[in-house]
Short mmCIF file of C-alpha atoms in Angstrom, two decimals:
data_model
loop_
_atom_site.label_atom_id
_atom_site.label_comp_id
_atom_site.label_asym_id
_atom_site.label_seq_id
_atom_site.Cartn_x
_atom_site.Cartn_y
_atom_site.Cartn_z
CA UNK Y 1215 -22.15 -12.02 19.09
CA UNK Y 1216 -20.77 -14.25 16.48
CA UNK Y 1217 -21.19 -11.84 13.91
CA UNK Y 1218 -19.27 -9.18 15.71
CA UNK Y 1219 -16.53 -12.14 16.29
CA UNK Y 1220 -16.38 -13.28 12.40
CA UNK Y 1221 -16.30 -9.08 11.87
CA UNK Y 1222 -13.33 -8.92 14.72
CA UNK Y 1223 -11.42 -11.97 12.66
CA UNK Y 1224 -11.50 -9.95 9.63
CA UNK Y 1225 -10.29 -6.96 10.98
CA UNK Y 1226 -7.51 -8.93 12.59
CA UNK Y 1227 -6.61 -10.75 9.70
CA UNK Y 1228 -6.27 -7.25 7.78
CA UNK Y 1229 -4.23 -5.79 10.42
CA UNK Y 1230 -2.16 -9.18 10.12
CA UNK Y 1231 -1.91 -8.87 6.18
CA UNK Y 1232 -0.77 -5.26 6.92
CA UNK Y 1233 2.24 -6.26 8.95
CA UNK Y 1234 2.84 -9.23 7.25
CA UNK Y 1235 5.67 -7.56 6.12
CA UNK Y 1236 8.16 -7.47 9.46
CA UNK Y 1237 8.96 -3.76 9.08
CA UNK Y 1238 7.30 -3.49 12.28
CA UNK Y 1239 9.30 -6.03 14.15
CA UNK Y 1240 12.86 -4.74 12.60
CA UNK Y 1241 11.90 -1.38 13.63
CA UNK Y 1242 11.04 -2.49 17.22
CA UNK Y 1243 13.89 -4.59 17.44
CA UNK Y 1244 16.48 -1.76 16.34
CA UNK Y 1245 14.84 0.39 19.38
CA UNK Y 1246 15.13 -2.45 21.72
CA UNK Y 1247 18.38 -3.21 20.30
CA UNK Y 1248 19.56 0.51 20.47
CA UNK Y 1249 18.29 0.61 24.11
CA UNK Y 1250 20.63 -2.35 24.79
CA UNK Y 1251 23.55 -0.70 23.28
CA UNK Y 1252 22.80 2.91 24.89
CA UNK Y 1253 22.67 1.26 28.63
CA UNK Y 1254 26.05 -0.67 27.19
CA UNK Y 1255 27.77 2.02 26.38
CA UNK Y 1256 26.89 4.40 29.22
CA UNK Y 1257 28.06 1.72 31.65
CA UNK Y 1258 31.24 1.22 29.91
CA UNK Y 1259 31.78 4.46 29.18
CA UNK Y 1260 30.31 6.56 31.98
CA UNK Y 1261 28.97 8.99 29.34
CA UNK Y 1262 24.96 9.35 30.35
CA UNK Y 1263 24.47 10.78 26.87
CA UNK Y 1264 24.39 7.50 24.79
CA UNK Y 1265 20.69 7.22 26.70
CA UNK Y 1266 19.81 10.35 24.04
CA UNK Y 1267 20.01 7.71 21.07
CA UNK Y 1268 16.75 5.44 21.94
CA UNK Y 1269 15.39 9.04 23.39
CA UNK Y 1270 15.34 9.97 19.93
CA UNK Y 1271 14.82 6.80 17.79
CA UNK Y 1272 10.89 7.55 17.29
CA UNK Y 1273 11.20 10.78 16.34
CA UNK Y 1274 13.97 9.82 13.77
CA UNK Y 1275 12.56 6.15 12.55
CA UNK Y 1276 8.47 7.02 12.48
CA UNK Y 1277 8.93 8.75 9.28
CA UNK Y 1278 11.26 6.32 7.67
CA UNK Y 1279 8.97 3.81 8.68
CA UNK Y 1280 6.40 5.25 7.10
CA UNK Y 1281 8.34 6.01 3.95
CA UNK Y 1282 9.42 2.16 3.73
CA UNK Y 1283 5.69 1.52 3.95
CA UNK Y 1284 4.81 3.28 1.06
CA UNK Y 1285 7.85 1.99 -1.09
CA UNK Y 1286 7.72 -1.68 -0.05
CA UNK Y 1287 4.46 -2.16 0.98
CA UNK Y 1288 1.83 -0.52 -0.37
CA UNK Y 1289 3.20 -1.40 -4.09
CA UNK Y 1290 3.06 -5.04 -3.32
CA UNK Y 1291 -0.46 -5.41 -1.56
CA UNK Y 1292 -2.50 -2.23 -1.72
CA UNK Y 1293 -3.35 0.59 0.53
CA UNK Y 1294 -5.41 0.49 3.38
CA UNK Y 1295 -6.58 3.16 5.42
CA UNK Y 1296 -7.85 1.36 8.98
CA UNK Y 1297 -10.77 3.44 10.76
CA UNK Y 1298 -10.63 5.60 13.66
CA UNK Y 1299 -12.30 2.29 15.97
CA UNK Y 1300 -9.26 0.35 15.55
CA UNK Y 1301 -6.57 3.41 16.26
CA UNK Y 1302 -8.42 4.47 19.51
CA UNK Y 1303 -8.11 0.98 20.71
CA UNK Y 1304 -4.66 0.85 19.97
CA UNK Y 1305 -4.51 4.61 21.75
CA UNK Y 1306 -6.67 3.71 24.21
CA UNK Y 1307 -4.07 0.72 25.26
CA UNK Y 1308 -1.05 2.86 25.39
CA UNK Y 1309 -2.78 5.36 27.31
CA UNK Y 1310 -3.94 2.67 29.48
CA UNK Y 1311 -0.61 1.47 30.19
CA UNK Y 1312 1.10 4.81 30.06
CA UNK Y 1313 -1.39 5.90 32.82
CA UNK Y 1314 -1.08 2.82 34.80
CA UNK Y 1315 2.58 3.11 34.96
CA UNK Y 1316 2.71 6.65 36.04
CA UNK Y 1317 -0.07 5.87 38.60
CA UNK Y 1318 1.74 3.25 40.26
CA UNK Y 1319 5.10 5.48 40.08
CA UNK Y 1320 3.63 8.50 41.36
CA UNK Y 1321 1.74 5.94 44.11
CA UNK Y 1322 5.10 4.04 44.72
CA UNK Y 1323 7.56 7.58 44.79
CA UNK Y 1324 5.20 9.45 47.17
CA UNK Y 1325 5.27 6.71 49.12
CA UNK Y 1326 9.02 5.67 49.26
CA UNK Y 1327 9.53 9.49 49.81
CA UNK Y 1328 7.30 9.99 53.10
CA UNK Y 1329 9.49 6.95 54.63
CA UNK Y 1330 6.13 4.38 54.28
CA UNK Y 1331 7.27 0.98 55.06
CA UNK Y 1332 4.95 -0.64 52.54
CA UNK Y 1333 6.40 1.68 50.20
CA UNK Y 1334 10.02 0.93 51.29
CA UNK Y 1335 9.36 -2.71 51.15
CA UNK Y 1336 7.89 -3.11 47.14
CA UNK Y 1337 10.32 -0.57 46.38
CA UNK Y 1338 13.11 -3.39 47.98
CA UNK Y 1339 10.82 -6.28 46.41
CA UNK Y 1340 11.18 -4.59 42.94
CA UNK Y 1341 14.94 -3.81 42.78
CA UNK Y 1342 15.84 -7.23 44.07
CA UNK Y 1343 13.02 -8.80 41.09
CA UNK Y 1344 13.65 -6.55 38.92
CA UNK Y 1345 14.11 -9.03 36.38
CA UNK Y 1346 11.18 -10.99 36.66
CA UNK Y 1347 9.06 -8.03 36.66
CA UNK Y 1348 10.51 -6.33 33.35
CA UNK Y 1349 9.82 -9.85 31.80
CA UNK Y 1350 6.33 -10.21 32.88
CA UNK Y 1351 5.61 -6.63 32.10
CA UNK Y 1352 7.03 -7.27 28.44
CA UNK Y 1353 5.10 -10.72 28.15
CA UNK Y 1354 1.61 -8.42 29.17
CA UNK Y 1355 2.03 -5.48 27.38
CA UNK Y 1356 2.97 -8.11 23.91
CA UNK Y 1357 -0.13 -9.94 24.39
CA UNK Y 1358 -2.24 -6.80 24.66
CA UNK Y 1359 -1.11 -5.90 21.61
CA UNK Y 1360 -0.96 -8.93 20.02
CA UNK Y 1361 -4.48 -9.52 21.20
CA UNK Y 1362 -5.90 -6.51 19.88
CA UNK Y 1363 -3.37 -6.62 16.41
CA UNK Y 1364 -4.00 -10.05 15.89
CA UNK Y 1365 -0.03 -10.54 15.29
CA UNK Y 1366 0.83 -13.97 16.95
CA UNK Y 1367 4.17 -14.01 16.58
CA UNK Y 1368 4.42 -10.93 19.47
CA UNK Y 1369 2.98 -13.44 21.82
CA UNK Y 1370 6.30 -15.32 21.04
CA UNK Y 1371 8.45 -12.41 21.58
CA UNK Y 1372 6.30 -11.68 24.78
CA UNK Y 1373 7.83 -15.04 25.59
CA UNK Y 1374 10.93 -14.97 24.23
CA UNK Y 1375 11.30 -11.94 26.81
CA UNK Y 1376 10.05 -13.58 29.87
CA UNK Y 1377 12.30 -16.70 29.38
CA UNK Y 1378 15.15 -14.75 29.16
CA UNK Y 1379 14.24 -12.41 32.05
CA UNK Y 1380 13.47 -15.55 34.18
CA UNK Y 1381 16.89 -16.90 32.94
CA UNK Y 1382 18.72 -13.32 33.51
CA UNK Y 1383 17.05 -13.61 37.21
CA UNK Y 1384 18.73 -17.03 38.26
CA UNK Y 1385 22.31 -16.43 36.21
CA UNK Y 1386 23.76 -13.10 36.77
CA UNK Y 1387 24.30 -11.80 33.22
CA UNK Y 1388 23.85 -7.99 32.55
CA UNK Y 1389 20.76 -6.48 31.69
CA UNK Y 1390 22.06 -4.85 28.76
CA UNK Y 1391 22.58 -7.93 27.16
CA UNK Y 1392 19.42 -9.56 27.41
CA UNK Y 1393 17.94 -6.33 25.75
CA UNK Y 1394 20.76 -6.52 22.80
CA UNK Y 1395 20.03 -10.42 22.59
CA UNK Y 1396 15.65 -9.77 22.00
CA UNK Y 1397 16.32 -7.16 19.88
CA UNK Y 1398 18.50 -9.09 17.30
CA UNK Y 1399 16.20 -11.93 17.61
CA UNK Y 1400 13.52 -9.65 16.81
CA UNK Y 1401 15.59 -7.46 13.41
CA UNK Y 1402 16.10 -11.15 12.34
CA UNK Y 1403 12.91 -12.08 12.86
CA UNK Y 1404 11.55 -8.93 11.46
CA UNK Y 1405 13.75 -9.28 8.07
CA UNK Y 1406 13.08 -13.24 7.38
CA UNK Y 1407 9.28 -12.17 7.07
CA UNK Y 1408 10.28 -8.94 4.82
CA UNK Y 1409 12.40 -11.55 2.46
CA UNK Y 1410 9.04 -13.75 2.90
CA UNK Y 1411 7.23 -11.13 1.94
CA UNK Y 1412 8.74 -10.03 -1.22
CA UNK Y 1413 8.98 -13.15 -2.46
CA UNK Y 1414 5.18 -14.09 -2.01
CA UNK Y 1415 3.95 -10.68 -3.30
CA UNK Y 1416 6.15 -9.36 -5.89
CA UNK Y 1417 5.71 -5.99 -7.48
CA UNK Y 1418 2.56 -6.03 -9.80
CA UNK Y 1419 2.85 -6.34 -13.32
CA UNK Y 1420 0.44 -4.99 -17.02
CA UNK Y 1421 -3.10 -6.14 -16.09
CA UNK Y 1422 -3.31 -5.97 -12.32
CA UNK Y 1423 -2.56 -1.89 -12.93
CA UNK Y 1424 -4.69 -1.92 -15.84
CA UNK Y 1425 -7.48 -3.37 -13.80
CA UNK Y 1426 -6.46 -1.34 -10.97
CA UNK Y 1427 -6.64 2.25 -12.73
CA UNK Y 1428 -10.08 1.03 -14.69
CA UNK Y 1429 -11.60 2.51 -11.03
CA UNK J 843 -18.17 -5.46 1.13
CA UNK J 844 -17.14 -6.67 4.68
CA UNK J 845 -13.91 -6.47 4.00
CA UNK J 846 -14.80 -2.64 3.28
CA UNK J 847 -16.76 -2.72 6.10
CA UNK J 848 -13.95 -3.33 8.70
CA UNK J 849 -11.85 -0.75 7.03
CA UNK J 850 -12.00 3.36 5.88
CA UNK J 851 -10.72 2.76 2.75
CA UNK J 852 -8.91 0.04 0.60
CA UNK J 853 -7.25 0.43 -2.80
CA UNK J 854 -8.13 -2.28 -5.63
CA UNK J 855 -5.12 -4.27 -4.86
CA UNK J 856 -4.87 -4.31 -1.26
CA UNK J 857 -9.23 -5.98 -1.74
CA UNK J 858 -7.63 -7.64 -4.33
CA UNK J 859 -5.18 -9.88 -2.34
CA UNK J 860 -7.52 -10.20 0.63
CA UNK J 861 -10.09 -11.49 -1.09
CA UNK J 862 -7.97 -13.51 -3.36
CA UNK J 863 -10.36 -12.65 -6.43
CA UNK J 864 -8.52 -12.43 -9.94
CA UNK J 865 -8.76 -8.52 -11.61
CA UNK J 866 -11.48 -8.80 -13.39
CA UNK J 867 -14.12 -10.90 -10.54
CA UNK J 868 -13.33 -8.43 -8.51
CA UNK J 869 -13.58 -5.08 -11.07
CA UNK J 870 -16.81 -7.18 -12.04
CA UNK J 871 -18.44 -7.36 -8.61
CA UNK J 872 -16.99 -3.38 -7.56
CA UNK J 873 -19.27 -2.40 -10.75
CA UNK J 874 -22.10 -3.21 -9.80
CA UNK J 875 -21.62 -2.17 -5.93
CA UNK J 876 -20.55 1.55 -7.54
CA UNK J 877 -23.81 1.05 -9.20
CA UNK J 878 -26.20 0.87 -6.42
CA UNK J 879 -24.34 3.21 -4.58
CA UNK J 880 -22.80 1.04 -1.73
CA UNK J 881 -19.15 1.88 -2.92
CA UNK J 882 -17.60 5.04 -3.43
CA UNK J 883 -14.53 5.94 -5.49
CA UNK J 884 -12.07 8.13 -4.08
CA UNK J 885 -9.52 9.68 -6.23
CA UNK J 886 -6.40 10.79 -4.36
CA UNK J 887 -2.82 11.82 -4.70
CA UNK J 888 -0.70 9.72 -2.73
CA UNK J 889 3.40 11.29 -2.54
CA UNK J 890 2.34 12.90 -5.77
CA UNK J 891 0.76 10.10 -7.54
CA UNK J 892 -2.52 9.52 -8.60
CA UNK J 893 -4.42 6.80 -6.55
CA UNK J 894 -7.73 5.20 -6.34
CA UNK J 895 -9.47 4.21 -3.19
CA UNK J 896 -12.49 2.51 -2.60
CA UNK J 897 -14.75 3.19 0.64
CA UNK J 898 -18.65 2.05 1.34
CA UNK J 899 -20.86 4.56 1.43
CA UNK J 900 -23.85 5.40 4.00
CA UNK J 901 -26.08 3.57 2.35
CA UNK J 902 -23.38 0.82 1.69
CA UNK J 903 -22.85 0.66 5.59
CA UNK J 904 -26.80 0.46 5.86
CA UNK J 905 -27.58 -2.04 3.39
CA UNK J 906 -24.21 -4.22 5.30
CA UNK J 907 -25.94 -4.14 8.45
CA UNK J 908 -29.68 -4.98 7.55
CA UNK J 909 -27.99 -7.85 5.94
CA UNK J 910 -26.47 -8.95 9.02
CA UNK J 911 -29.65 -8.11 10.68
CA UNK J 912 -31.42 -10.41 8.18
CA UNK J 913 -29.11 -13.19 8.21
CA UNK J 914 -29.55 -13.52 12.04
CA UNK J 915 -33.16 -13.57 11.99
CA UNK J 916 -32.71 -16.16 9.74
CA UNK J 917 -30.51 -18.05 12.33
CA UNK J 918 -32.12 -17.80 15.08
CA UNK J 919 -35.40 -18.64 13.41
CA UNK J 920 -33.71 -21.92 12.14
CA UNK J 921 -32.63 -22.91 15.61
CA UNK J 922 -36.31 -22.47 16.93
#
């Protein structure tokens, strides 16, 4: 058992040494931030369409994430390639939660459609906490992840989240903004740890290449 | 070798930094690991540039664990 832990602490602190570099969080805040901006706009404008930008973020920002991985990162602390353990745990989570959500959806429509009462009653309990329940669902799903990544600092934004969910639920503030606010907090966030990061690790120099192409 | 162990693959530099070794310690200890066969060199192209990365092998991975094995027997026969 405590070798498996001591194991499990050094594949967290790679993972951690991997995303040292707050790529991660800018990208997640821009999405978050984006989201924000799309309900913003679609409410001020009454043009359903801005909802196609976040739609489309991945798609668009996976591959120039993985581009500024390879041009920032990998020069500065090496290349790892993690093993197919860790990404099914990480798949096995989001298919976890993807198929939780849909269950309790499907579960939750069926019912509210057939008239149920206990149907017609959450679905009253969850537009009226609405609020709440976004925020706990964000402080979970960060700590699952943050868990299994071994990234604290998405504990904090799990938190961040909740706080300002809690807050949203007791002053009445728009959603949209409490979206916009996290994800700026987050891009922040995100690029004071890539400044960190190219400070502490700056691009190797002569005899670390050298020693590096001896093997 | 457990930081190997944890991972597919690692390039010099990334072990490098994790282990906080200098260059030549760790060029020095990879050496003789290539030499009994526990690590492997891979030789890849990476966006068209040549890059080396270094993986245990089988009998790496098997040697890792019967020194695990060995180090709790050792344990638990000290806590007796």
């Amino acid at each position: 058992m405590t070798e498996k832990n001591s194991l499990r602490e050094i594949e967290k602190k790679t993972y951690m040494s991997y995303h040292q570099d707050g790529l991660l969080d800018i990208f997640v805040g821009v999405y978050i931030l984006l989201f924000g901006i799309g309900i913003l706009l679609m409410t001020m404008t009454n043009f359903s369409t801005w909802f196609v930008i976040p739609a489309i973020f991945p798609a668009i920002m996976v591959p120039i994430w993985i581009s500024a991985k390879k041009r920032i990162t990998m020069p500065r602390i090496g290349y790892v390639k993690f093993g197919v353990k860790g990404a099914n745990k990480m798949m096995a989570i989001f298919l976890g939660l993807t198929v939780a959500g849909l269950g309790v959806f499907t579960v939750f429509g069926l019912g509210a459609s057939m008239g149920e009462s206990w149907a017609l009653t959450l679905r009253d309990f969850l537009i009226s906490n609405y609020m709440i329940i976004i925020g706990i669902a964000a402080v979970t799903i960060s700590s699952l992840f943050a868990y299994t990544m071994g990234l604290k600092r998405l504990y904090g934004y799990g938190l961040l989240t909740l706080v300002l969910f809690f807050t949203g639920y007791f002053i009445v503030i728009p959603f949209e903004y409490f979206l916009v606010t996290i994800g700026l907090v987050i891009i922040i966030s995100g690029f004071v740890l890539l400044m960190r990061f190219i400070r502490k690790y700056p691009l190797p120099q002569g005899d670390k290449i050298n020693a590096q192409e001896s093997f | 070798m457990t930081q190997l162990y944890v991972v597919e693959s690692a390039d010099f530099l990334f072990l490098q930094h994790q282990l906080e070794m200098t260059p030549g310690n760790l060029s020095a200890h990879l050496s003789k690991l290539e030499k009994v066969g526990y690590v492997e060199i891979v030789k890849e192209f990476i966006e068209r540039k040549p890059h080396t990365a270094l993986k245990l092998t089988k009998k790496g991975r098997s040697a890792f664990k019967e020194y695990q094995q060995n180090l709790k027997q050792v344990f638990s026969n000290l806590s007796k």
